[in-house]
């Protein structure tokens, strides 16, 4: 048996067999979904049955499921099994309206733990490891999700939960923690406090692997985490609607996240036309659960933007890879018929060393035309010469136009002056609807 | 021979110039000469101060985009003829003047010049017997 894989027969299954497995499970999922009041009305009314699906492509004819559907059928309208089979629920904090609730049967929890174990095993976590989880426990799925996954693997699992950095560091040292799960900003906090206390992560701890996720971060931040702590850091992707962590995870290649296609069918759609986007193109991630019985979700619109990375992964896994999530489809805007995502603009701006990190995209109607203005803060002043500043502005404009196909107006602004709400930068301001 | 000048990026927004001057004022840095050149969107404020290195750090700590660069400050009397004579030395040697501004202390005037080739400035200053001021001179002003 190949030591690299937790479930070699599934992780390296040929595409043909994997798709056959998906088709079989998809029919089962639709059959199960039809037992819930929500899908019985929505799908049953439209005459959709498991037999409506003859190929995986037939899935595209089914209506989407959205977060509003979950909220509107709060709390149990999508539950597809008798309630005595439900053994746990996780609920999101509902800042607006009803929260979303996801119910799990014993089988669902079993599959979930197995997926998380598979992810951790993929990046070298074994039963000899000590896994410290700094996620919040309780309703937040990063707590119990990683807890049961790491236990499934046989690792000594420390449910440290969030906060109390000094205590976290004491655990790391006393228990010989080798693997930590944390959000990136908390990793930096841990590192800060270690340094202040004169503890070297390299020589005074056994830390080897970090699992990071739940918070957008750049490749540069990952490298910084790896360098400062002397570890390998891997990206984790999950969401409570899809059970929690364990949906997609980086392999040792650190080039995209394998999404477990025995558990999910992946679609990337244009959030406006709802049509499929070809592999490699950016769009909204749409997921269908394949092994969840208590609350199957069909064509769930995640609102997360990503793309399928074309090509095979050298690690030998056949499950396709998605790019790290960089934005929400709600942030997309359309100018002159072109879909524009802030992340496209950000990607270009971040390539200019002369610029700072904050920017603001404003879309407005000028005369009869929609115009895009990109305000970006300057870094340290690199010249004393206007023509150099103008040349920089022209070069940014040219590269942006190549990327978004619309010529934006680029404006350099003072650092620290772009608007923020709750400390978070505002990226897009669309003034067209206000007139 | 050459002195440090501070260039500051200024977005054309009311109050921004004041903010920058306040930052320097709070750090007890005095401004000896200043000039603002601007376009419709932004300007560059150029400053000669009593302590340019400190001024630069102060601005950097306050998130202001700034840069230090070299200029030459030549002593002259305030007559137009003398200005022209001093500048022509550089032109004769093939150096162009990218910009220039001046200030005076008492009856002394100082021309601040940015030339197209700072490396050749010391040589020309001595060849034409020009008088320049140093960072040290500035700190005494
Ligand atoms: Zn791989």
Coordinates of C-alpha atoms and ligand atoms in Angstrom, one line a residue:
Chain A
X1 CA 0.0 0.0 0.0
X2 CA 1.3 3.4 -0.9
X3 CA 2.1 5.3 2.3
X4 CA 1.3 8.7 0.7
X5 CA -2.4 8.2 0.5
X6 CA -5.0 7.7 3.2
X7 CA -7.4 6.0 0.8
X8 CA -5.3 5.2 -2.3
X9 CA -8.2 3.5 -4.1
X10 CA -10.3 6.7 -3.9
X11 CA -7.6 9.4 -4.0
X12 CA -6.0 8.0 -7.2
X13 CA -9.1 6.5 -8.8
X14 CA -9.1 6.9 -12.6
X15 CA -11.3 9.7 -13.8
X16 CA -13.7 7.3 -15.6
X17 CA -14.4 5.3 -12.4
X18 CA -14.5 8.5 -10.3
X19 CA -17.2 10.0 -12.6
X20 CA -19.1 6.7 -12.6
X21 CA -19.0 6.8 -8.8
X22 CA -20.2 10.5 -8.8
X23 CA -23.1 9.7 -11.1
X24 CA -24.3 6.8 -8.9
X25 CA -24.0 8.9 -5.8
X26 CA -25.7 11.9 -7.4
X27 CA -28.8 9.9 -8.2
X28 CA -28.8 8.7 -4.5
X29 CA -28.4 12.3 -3.3
X30 CA -31.3 13.5 -5.4
X31 CA -33.4 10.6 -4.2
X32 CA -32.5 11.5 -0.6
X33 CA -33.1 15.3 -1.2
X34 CA -36.6 14.6 -2.5
X35 CA -37.5 13.3 0.9
X36 CA -37.0 16.9 2.4
X37 CA -39.9 19.3 2.3
X38 CA -37.9 21.9 0.4
X39 CA -36.7 19.7 -2.4
X40 CA -39.9 17.8 -2.6
X41 CA -41.6 21.1 -3.5
X42 CA -38.9 22.6 -5.7
X43 CA -37.8 19.5 -7.5
X44 CA -40.8 17.2 -7.1
X45 CA -43.0 19.9 -8.5
X46 CA -40.8 20.2 -11.6
X47 CA -41.0 16.4 -12.1
X48 CA -37.3 15.9 -11.2
X49 CA -36.5 12.3 -10.0
X50 CA -33.2 10.4 -9.7
X51 CA -34.0 9.0 -13.1
X52 CA -33.9 12.5 -14.6
X53 CA -30.1 12.2 -14.3
X54 CA -28.6 10.0 -16.9
X55 CA -25.2 11.7 -17.2
X56 CA -23.3 14.1 -14.9
X57 CA -24.1 16.9 -17.4
X58 CA -27.8 16.5 -16.6
X59 CA -27.1 18.1 -13.3
X60 CA -26.9 21.4 -15.0
X61 CA -30.6 21.4 -15.7
X62 CA -31.5 21.4 -12.0
X63 CA -32.2 24.6 -10.2
X64 CA -29.6 26.0 -7.8
X65 CA -29.8 26.1 -4.0
X66 CA -28.8 29.3 -2.3
X67 CA -28.1 30.5 1.2
X68 CA -31.5 32.3 1.1
X69 CA -33.1 28.9 0.6
X70 CA -31.4 27.7 3.8
X71 CA -32.5 30.7 5.7
X72 CA -36.0 30.7 4.2
X73 CA -36.5 27.1 5.3
X74 CA -34.9 27.5 8.8
X75 CA -34.4 25.4 10.7
X76 CA -35.3 21.9 9.4
X77 CA -36.9 22.4 6.0
X78 CA -34.1 20.7 4.1
X79 CA -33.7 17.7 6.4
X80 CA -34.2 14.5 4.4
X81 CA -34.2 11.9 7.2
X82 CA -36.5 11.4 10.2
X83 CA -35.3 13.7 13.0
X84 CA -34.3 10.7 15.2
X85 CA -31.5 10.0 12.7
X86 CA -30.1 13.5 13.1
X87 CA -27.3 13.5 15.7
X88 CA -25.8 17.0 15.4
X89 CA -26.4 20.4 13.9
X90 CA -24.1 23.3 13.3
X91 CA -25.6 26.7 12.9
X92 CA -24.0 29.9 11.4
X93 CA -24.3 33.1 13.2
X94 CA -27.1 34.9 11.5
X95 CA -26.1 38.5 11.4
X96 CA -29.0 39.3 9.1
X97 CA -32.2 37.3 9.3
X98 CA -32.3 33.6 10.1
X99 CA -29.1 31.7 10.6
X100 CA -28.3 28.7 8.4
X101 CA -28.5 25.3 10.0
X102 CA -26.8 22.1 8.7
X103 CA -28.0 18.8 10.2
X104 CA -25.9 15.6 10.3
X105 CA -26.6 12.0 10.7
X106 CA -24.1 9.5 12.2
X107 CA -23.2 8.6 8.6
X108 CA -22.6 12.2 7.7
X109 CA -20.3 12.8 10.6
X110 CA -18.4 9.7 9.8
X111 CA -17.8 10.8 6.1
X112 CA -16.9 14.3 7.3
X113 CA -14.3 13.0 9.8
X114 CA -12.9 10.7 7.1
X115 CA -12.5 13.6 4.7
X116 CA -10.6 15.7 7.2
X117 CA -8.4 12.7 8.2
X118 CA -7.7 12.3 4.5
X119 CA -6.6 15.9 4.2
X120 CA -4.4 15.8 7.2
X121 CA -2.8 12.5 6.1
X122 CA -2.1 14.0 2.7
X123 CA 0.2 16.6 4.2
X124 CA 2.0 14.1 6.3
X125 CA 0.1 14.0 9.6
X126 CA 0.2 10.6 11.2
X127 CA -0.9 8.8 14.4
X128 CA 2.4 9.8 16.0
X129 CA 1.6 13.5 15.6
X130 CA 0.3 15.9 18.2
X131 CA -2.4 18.1 16.6
X132 CA -3.4 21.3 18.4
X133 CA -6.6 22.9 17.1
X134 CA -6.9 26.6 17.8
X135 CA -10.3 26.9 16.1
X136 CA -13.3 28.1 18.1
X137 CA -15.3 25.0 19.2
X138 CA -19.1 25.0 19.5
X139 CA -21.1 26.0 16.5
X140 CA -18.0 26.9 14.4
X141 CA -17.2 23.8 12.3
X142 CA -13.4 24.3 12.4
X143 CA -13.5 23.1 16.0
X144 CA -15.3 19.7 16.0
X145 CA -14.5 19.2 12.3
X146 CA -10.7 19.0 12.8
X147 CA -11.1 17.4 16.2
X148 CA -12.8 14.3 14.8
X149 CA -10.7 14.2 11.7
X150 CA -7.4 14.3 13.6
X151 CA -8.7 11.7 16.0
X152 CA -9.8 9.5 13.1
X153 CA -6.2 9.6 11.9
X154 CA -5.1 8.6 15.4
X155 CA -3.2 11.8 16.1
X156 CA -3.1 13.0 19.7
X157 CA -5.6 15.8 19.4
X158 CA -5.5 18.8 21.7
X159 CA -8.8 20.8 21.6
X160 CA -7.1 24.0 22.7
X161 CA -9.8 26.2 21.1
X162 CA -9.3 29.8 20.4
X163 CA -7.5 32.5 22.3
X164 CA -5.1 32.6 25.4
X165 CA -1.9 32.7 23.4
X166 CA 0.4 32.1 26.4
X167 CA -1.5 29.0 27.2
X168 CA -1.4 27.8 23.6
X169 CA 2.4 28.2 23.6
X170 CA 2.6 26.3 26.9
X171 CA 0.6 23.4 25.3
X172 CA 2.8 23.5 22.2
X173 CA 5.9 23.0 24.4
X174 CA 4.5 20.7 27.1
X175 CA 2.6 18.4 24.8
X176 CA 5.2 18.4 22.0
X177 CA 2.7 19.7 19.4
X178 CA 3.8 19.0 15.8
X179 CA 0.8 20.2 13.9
X180 CA -1.4 23.3 14.4
X181 CA -4.6 24.4 12.8
X182 CA -5.1 28.2 12.9
X183 CA -6.2 31.2 10.9
X184 CA -3.2 33.0 9.4
X185 CA -3.5 36.1 11.5
X186 CA -3.5 34.0 14.6
X187 CA -0.3 32.3 13.5
X188 CA 1.4 35.6 13.3
X189 CA 0.1 36.4 16.8
X190 CA 1.5 33.1 18.1
X191 CA 4.8 33.9 16.5
X192 CA 4.9 37.4 18.0
X193 CA 4.2 36.1 21.5
X194 CA 6.8 33.3 21.2
X195 CA 9.4 35.9 20.1
X196 CA 8.6 38.2 23.0
X197 CA 9.0 35.3 25.4
X198 CA 12.3 34.4 23.9
X199 CA 11.0 31.1 22.5
X200 CA 12.4 30.0 19.2
X201 CA 9.8 28.0 17.2
X202 CA 12.6 26.2 15.4
X203 CA 14.6 25.0 18.4
X204 CA 12.2 25.2 21.3
X205 CA 9.2 23.4 19.7
X206 CA 8.5 20.3 17.6
X207 CA 6.2 22.2 15.2
X208 CA 6.5 20.9 11.7
X209 CA 3.2 21.5 9.9
X210 CA 0.6 24.2 9.9
X211 CA -2.9 24.0 8.5
X212 CA -4.2 27.4 7.7
X213 CA -7.6 28.5 6.3
X214 CA -10.9 30.3 7.0
X215 CA -9.3 33.7 6.3
X216 CA -8.1 35.0 2.9
X217 CA -4.3 35.2 2.7
X218 CA -1.7 35.6 0.0
X219 CA 1.1 33.3 -1.1
X220 CA 3.5 35.8 0.4
X221 CA 1.9 35.5 3.8
X222 CA 2.1 31.7 3.7
X223 CA 5.8 31.9 2.9
X224 CA 6.3 34.2 5.8
X225 CA 4.5 31.8 8.1
X226 CA 6.7 29.0 6.8
X227 CA 9.9 30.9 7.2
X228 CA 9.2 32.4 10.6
X229 CA 8.0 29.2 12.2
X230 CA 10.2 26.8 10.2
X231 CA 7.2 24.8 9.1
X232 CA 5.3 23.8 6.0
X233 CA 1.9 25.5 5.8
X234 CA -1.0 24.1 3.9
X235 CA -4.3 25.7 2.8
X236 CA -7.5 24.3 4.0
X237 CA -10.9 25.1 2.4
X238 CA -14.3 24.3 3.8
X239 CA -17.6 25.9 4.7
X240 CA -20.3 25.0 7.2
X241 CA -22.9 24.4 4.4
X242 CA -20.6 21.7 3.0
X243 CA -20.2 20.3 6.6
X244 CA -17.0 22.3 7.4
X245 CA -13.3 21.8 6.8
X246 CA -12.3 18.9 4.6
X247 CA -13.9 20.1 1.3
X248 CA -10.6 20.9 -0.4
X249 CA -7.0 20.9 0.8
X250 CA -3.5 21.4 -0.5
X251 CA -1.3 18.4 -1.2
X252 CA 2.5 18.5 -0.6
X253 CA 2.9 20.2 -4.1
X254 CA 1.3 23.4 -2.5
X255 CA -0.2 24.2 -5.9
X256 CA -3.9 24.3 -5.6
X257 CA -6.4 22.5 -3.4
X258 CA -7.6 19.0 -4.2
X259 CA -11.4 19.0 -3.9
X260 CA -12.8 15.6 -2.9
X261 CA -14.9 14.6 -5.9
X262 CA -16.1 11.4 -4.3
X263 CA -18.0 13.7 -1.9
X264 CA -18.8 16.8 -4.0
X265 CA -19.5 17.6 -7.6
X266 CA -17.7 20.8 -8.6
X267 CA -19.1 23.3 -11.0
X268 CA -17.7 26.8 -11.8
X269 CA -20.3 29.2 -13.1
X270 CA -20.5 32.7 -14.4
X271 CA -22.4 34.4 -11.5
X272 CA -24.3 36.5 -13.9
X273 CA -25.3 34.2 -16.8
X274 CA -25.1 31.1 -14.5
X275 CA -23.5 29.3 -17.4
X276 CA -20.5 27.0 -16.9
X277 CA -17.0 28.6 -17.1
X278 CA -14.4 26.5 -18.9
X279 CA -11.6 25.0 -16.8
X280 CA -9.1 27.7 -15.8
X281 CA -11.6 30.5 -15.9
X282 CA -12.6 32.3 -12.7
X283 CA -16.2 31.9 -11.5
X284 CA -18.4 31.0 -8.6
X285 CA -17.9 27.6 -7.0
X286 CA -21.1 25.5 -7.0
X287 CA -21.1 22.3 -5.0
X288 CA -23.4 19.3 -4.8
X289 CA -23.0 16.9 -1.9
X290 CA -22.7 13.2 -2.8
X291 CA -22.5 11.5 0.5
X292 CA -24.6 13.5 2.9
X293 CA -27.9 11.8 3.9
X294 CA -29.4 14.1 6.5
X295 CA -29.2 17.3 4.5
X296 CA -28.1 16.8 0.9
X297 CA -27.5 20.1 -1.0
X298 CA -27.9 20.1 -4.8
X299 CA -26.0 22.8 -6.8
X300 CA -25.3 25.0 -3.8
X301 CA -24.1 28.4 -4.8
X302 CA -21.1 29.0 -2.4
X303 CA -20.6 32.7 -3.6
X304 CA -16.9 31.9 -3.4
X305 CA -14.8 32.8 -6.5
X306 CA -12.1 30.4 -7.7
X307 CA -11.1 28.4 -10.7
X308 CA -10.3 24.8 -11.6
X309 CA -6.6 24.4 -12.1
X310 CA -6.2 22.6 -15.4
X311 CA -3.8 19.6 -15.7
X312 CA -2.9 16.7 -13.5
X313 CA -1.2 17.1 -10.1
X314 CA 2.3 15.4 -9.8
X315 CA 1.1 14.0 -6.4
X316 CA -0.9 11.3 -8.2
X317 CA -4.3 12.3 -6.9
X318 CA -7.0 12.4 -9.6
X319 CA -9.4 14.7 -7.8
X320 CA -9.2 18.1 -9.5
X321 CA -7.7 21.2 -7.8
X322 CA -9.2 24.6 -7.2
X323 CA -7.3 27.8 -6.8
X324 CA -7.3 29.4 -3.4
X325 CA -10.4 31.5 -2.7
X326 CA -9.8 35.2 -3.2
X327 CA -13.2 36.8 -3.4
X328 CA -16.9 36.6 -3.3
X329 CA -19.1 36.5 -6.3
X330 CA -21.2 39.3 -4.8
X331 CA -18.2 41.6 -5.4
X332 CA -18.3 41.0 -9.2
X333 CA -19.5 43.9 -11.3
X334 CA -20.2 44.3 -15.0
X335 CA -18.9 47.1 -17.2
X336 CA -19.6 47.3 -20.9
X337 CA -20.8 43.7 -20.8
X338 CA -17.6 42.4 -19.2
X339 CA -17.6 40.6 -15.9
X340 CA -14.9 42.1 -13.6
X341 CA -13.8 40.6 -10.3
X342 CA -11.8 42.8 -7.8
X343 CA -9.3 40.0 -7.5
X344 CA -8.3 40.5 -11.2
X345 CA -7.5 44.1 -10.5
X346 CA -5.8 43.3 -7.2
X347 CA -3.5 40.7 -8.9
X348 CA -2.2 43.4 -11.3
X349 CA -1.8 46.1 -8.7
X350 CA 0.1 43.8 -6.3
X351 CA 2.7 43.3 -9.0
X352 CA 3.8 46.9 -8.8
X353 CA 6.4 47.4 -6.1
X354 CA 5.9 51.1 -6.2
X355 CA 2.3 50.7 -4.8
X356 CA 0.9 50.2 -1.3
X357 CA -1.7 47.5 -0.5
X358 CA -4.9 49.4 -0.4
X359 CA -7.1 50.2 -3.4
X360 CA -10.6 51.2 -4.3
X361 CA -12.5 50.5 -7.4
X362 CA -15.3 52.9 -8.2
X363 CA -17.8 52.3 -11.0
X364 CA -19.9 55.2 -12.2
X365 CA -21.8 56.5 -15.1
X366 CA -20.1 59.4 -16.9
X367 CA -22.3 60.8 -19.7
X368 CA -23.7 57.7 -21.3
X369 CA -20.7 55.4 -20.4
X370 CA -19.9 53.3 -17.4
X371 CA -16.4 54.1 -16.2
X372 CA -14.1 52.3 -13.9
X373 CA -11.8 54.3 -11.6
X374 CA -9.0 52.6 -9.7
X375 CA -7.6 54.5 -6.8
X376 CA -4.5 53.0 -5.4
X377 CA -2.2 54.2 -2.7
X378 CA 1.4 54.9 -3.4
X379 CA 4.1 53.1 -1.4
X380 CA 7.2 55.0 -0.5
X381 CA 7.8 57.7 -3.0
X382 CA 10.2 56.3 -5.5
X383 CA 10.9 59.4 -7.6
X384 CA 10.9 63.1 -7.5
X385 CA 9.9 63.3 -11.1
X386 CA 6.4 63.8 -12.5
X387 CA 7.0 62.0 -15.7
X388 CA 7.9 58.9 -13.7
X389 CA 4.7 59.0 -11.8
X390 CA 2.8 59.5 -15.0
X391 CA 4.6 56.6 -16.6
X392 CA 3.7 54.4 -13.6
X393 CA 0.0 55.4 -14.0
X394 CA 0.1 54.7 -17.7
X395 CA 1.7 51.3 -17.2
X396 CA -0.9 50.3 -14.5
X397 CA -3.6 51.4 -16.8
X398 CA -2.2 49.4 -19.7
X399 CA -1.9 46.2 -17.7
X400 CA -5.3 46.6 -16.1
X401 CA -6.9 47.0 -19.6
X402 CA -5.2 43.8 -20.8
X403 CA -6.7 42.0 -17.8
X404 CA -10.2 43.4 -17.6
X405 CA -10.7 44.6 -21.2
X406 CA -12.0 48.0 -20.1
X407 CA -9.7 51.0 -19.8
X408 CA -9.8 52.2 -16.2
X409 CA -8.9 55.6 -14.9
X410 CA -6.0 55.1 -12.5
X411 CA -5.4 57.5 -9.7
X412 CA -2.5 57.5 -7.2
X413 CA -3.6 58.5 -3.7
X414 CA -2.0 59.1 -0.3
X415 CA -1.4 56.2 1.9
X416 CA -4.0 55.3 4.6
X417 CA -6.7 57.6 3.1
X418 CA -8.9 55.1 1.4
X419 CA -12.2 54.3 3.2
X420 CA -12.6 51.4 5.6
X421 CA -15.5 49.9 7.4
X422 CA -14.8 48.1 10.7
X423 CA -11.2 48.1 9.8
X424 CA -11.8 46.2 6.6
X425 CA -10.9 47.8 3.3
X426 CA -13.8 48.6 0.9
X427 CA -12.8 47.3 -2.5
X428 CA -15.7 48.2 -4.8
X429 CA -18.1 51.2 -4.9
X430 CA -20.7 51.0 -7.5
X431 CA -22.4 54.4 -7.9
X432 CA -24.5 53.5 -10.9
X433 CA -27.4 52.2 -8.9
X434 CA -27.6 55.4 -6.9
X435 CA -28.7 57.6 -9.7
Chain B
X1 CA 28.5 70.0 -1.5
X2 CA 25.2 68.3 -2.3
X3 CA 22.4 68.5 0.2
X4 CA 19.4 66.3 0.9
X5 CA 16.0 67.4 -0.3
X6 CA 12.8 65.9 0.8
X7 CA 10.1 65.1 -1.8
X8 CA 6.6 64.4 -0.6
X9 CA 3.7 63.0 -2.6
X10 CA 0.6 65.1 -2.1
X11 CA -2.8 64.1 -3.4
X12 CA -4.7 67.3 -4.4
X13 CA -7.1 67.3 -1.4
X14 CA -7.6 70.3 0.8
X15 CA -5.9 70.0 4.1
X16 CA -3.3 67.5 3.1
X17 CA -0.4 70.0 2.9
X18 CA -1.3 71.1 6.4
X19 CA -1.3 67.6 7.7
X20 CA 2.2 67.1 6.3
X21 CA 3.5 70.4 7.7
X22 CA 1.9 69.6 11.1
X23 CA 3.8 66.2 11.3
X24 CA 7.1 68.0 10.7
X25 CA 6.2 70.8 13.1
X26 CA 5.4 68.4 15.9
X27 CA 8.8 66.8 15.4
X28 CA 10.4 70.2 15.7
X29 CA 11.7 70.2 12.2
X30 CA 12.0 73.6 10.6
X31 CA 11.5 74.3 6.9
X32 CA 14.0 76.4 5.2
X33 CA 12.7 76.3 1.7
X34 CA 9.6 74.7 0.1
X35 CA 8.0 74.5 -3.3
X36 CA 5.0 72.7 -4.6
X37 CA 4.5 71.6 -8.1
X38 CA 1.2 70.0 -9.0
X39 CA -1.0 68.6 -11.7
X40 CA -4.7 68.3 -11.4
X41 CA -4.5 65.1 -9.3
X42 CA -1.4 65.2 -7.2
X43 CA 1.6 67.3 -6.4
X44 CA 5.1 66.9 -5.2
X45 CA 6.1 69.0 -2.3
X46 CA 9.9 69.7 -2.2
X47 CA 11.5 70.7 1.0
X48 CA 14.8 71.8 2.4
X49 CA 14.7 71.3 6.2
X50 CA 17.0 71.6 9.2
X51 CA 17.2 67.8 9.5
X52 CA 16.0 66.0 6.4
X53 CA 16.9 62.5 7.6
X54 CA 14.7 63.0 10.7
X55 CA 12.0 64.6 8.6
X56 CA 11.9 61.6 6.3
X57 CA 11.6 59.1 9.2
X58 CA 8.8 61.2 10.7
X59 CA 6.8 61.2 7.5
X60 CA 7.5 57.5 6.9
X61 CA 6.2 56.7 10.4
X62 CA 3.1 58.7 9.6
X63 CA 2.4 56.7 6.4
X64 CA 3.3 59.6 4.1
X65 CA 4.9 58.8 0.8
X66 CA 8.3 60.6 0.7
X67 CA 11.7 60.4 -0.7
X68 CA 15.2 61.9 0.0
X69 CA 17.3 63.0 -2.9
X70 CA 20.3 65.1 -3.7
X71 CA 20.3 68.7 -4.8
X72 CA 22.9 71.4 -4.9
X73 CA 22.4 74.8 -3.1
X74 CA 24.5 77.6 -4.5
X75 CA 25.0 80.9 -2.8
X76 CA 24.4 84.0 -4.9
X77 CA 23.3 87.6 -4.6
X78 CA 19.7 88.3 -5.4
X79 CA 20.3 89.9 -8.9
X80 CA 18.8 88.2 -12.0
X81 CA 22.2 88.6 -13.7
X82 CA 23.9 86.6 -11.0
X83 CA 21.2 83.9 -11.1
X84 CA 21.7 83.6 -14.9
X85 CA 25.5 83.5 -14.6
X86 CA 25.4 80.7 -12.0
X87 CA 22.9 78.6 -14.0
X88 CA 24.8 79.1 -17.3
X89 CA 27.9 77.3 -15.8
X90 CA 25.9 74.1 -15.8
X91 CA 24.4 74.6 -19.3
X92 CA 27.9 75.2 -20.7
X93 CA 29.0 71.8 -19.4
X94 CA 26.0 70.0 -20.9
X95 CA 24.0 69.6 -17.7
X96 CA 20.4 70.6 -17.8
X97 CA 18.5 72.0 -14.9
X98 CA 15.4 69.9 -14.2
X99 CA 14.0 72.3 -11.7
X100 CA 15.1 75.1 -9.5
X101 CA 13.8 77.2 -6.5
X102 CA 15.4 79.6 -4.1
X103 CA 15.3 81.0 -0.7
X104 CA 17.1 83.8 1.1
X105 CA 18.5 84.4 4.6
X106 CA 19.3 88.0 5.3
X107 CA 20.9 89.4 2.2
X108 CA 22.1 86.0 1.1
X109 CA 20.1 84.1 -1.6
X110 CA 20.5 80.4 -2.3
X111 CA 19.6 78.7 -5.5
X112 CA 18.5 75.1 -5.2
X113 CA 19.1 73.1 -8.3
X114 CA 18.4 69.7 -9.5
X115 CA 20.6 68.9 -12.5
X116 CA 20.5 66.0 -14.9
X117 CA 23.8 64.6 -13.6
X118 CA 24.5 65.0 -9.8
X119 CA 27.7 63.1 -10.0
X120 CA 29.4 65.9 -12.0
X121 CA 28.2 68.7 -9.8
X122 CA 31.2 68.8 -7.3
X123 CA 33.6 69.0 -10.2
X124 CA 31.8 72.0 -11.8
X125 CA 31.3 73.7 -8.5
X126 CA 35.0 73.8 -7.9
X127 CA 35.9 74.6 -11.5
X128 CA 33.6 77.7 -11.6
X129 CA 34.4 78.6 -8.0
X130 CA 30.8 78.4 -6.9
X131 CA 29.9 78.6 -3.2
X132 CA 27.6 75.9 -1.9
X133 CA 26.1 75.2 1.4
X134 CA 26.3 72.0 3.3
X135 CA 23.9 70.0 5.5
X136 CA 25.9 71.3 8.5
X137 CA 25.2 74.9 7.4
X138 CA 21.5 74.1 7.2
X139 CA 21.4 72.7 10.7
X140 CA 22.8 76.0 12.0
X141 CA 20.1 78.1 10.3
Ligands
LIG1 ZN1 -1.7 17.0 -5.6

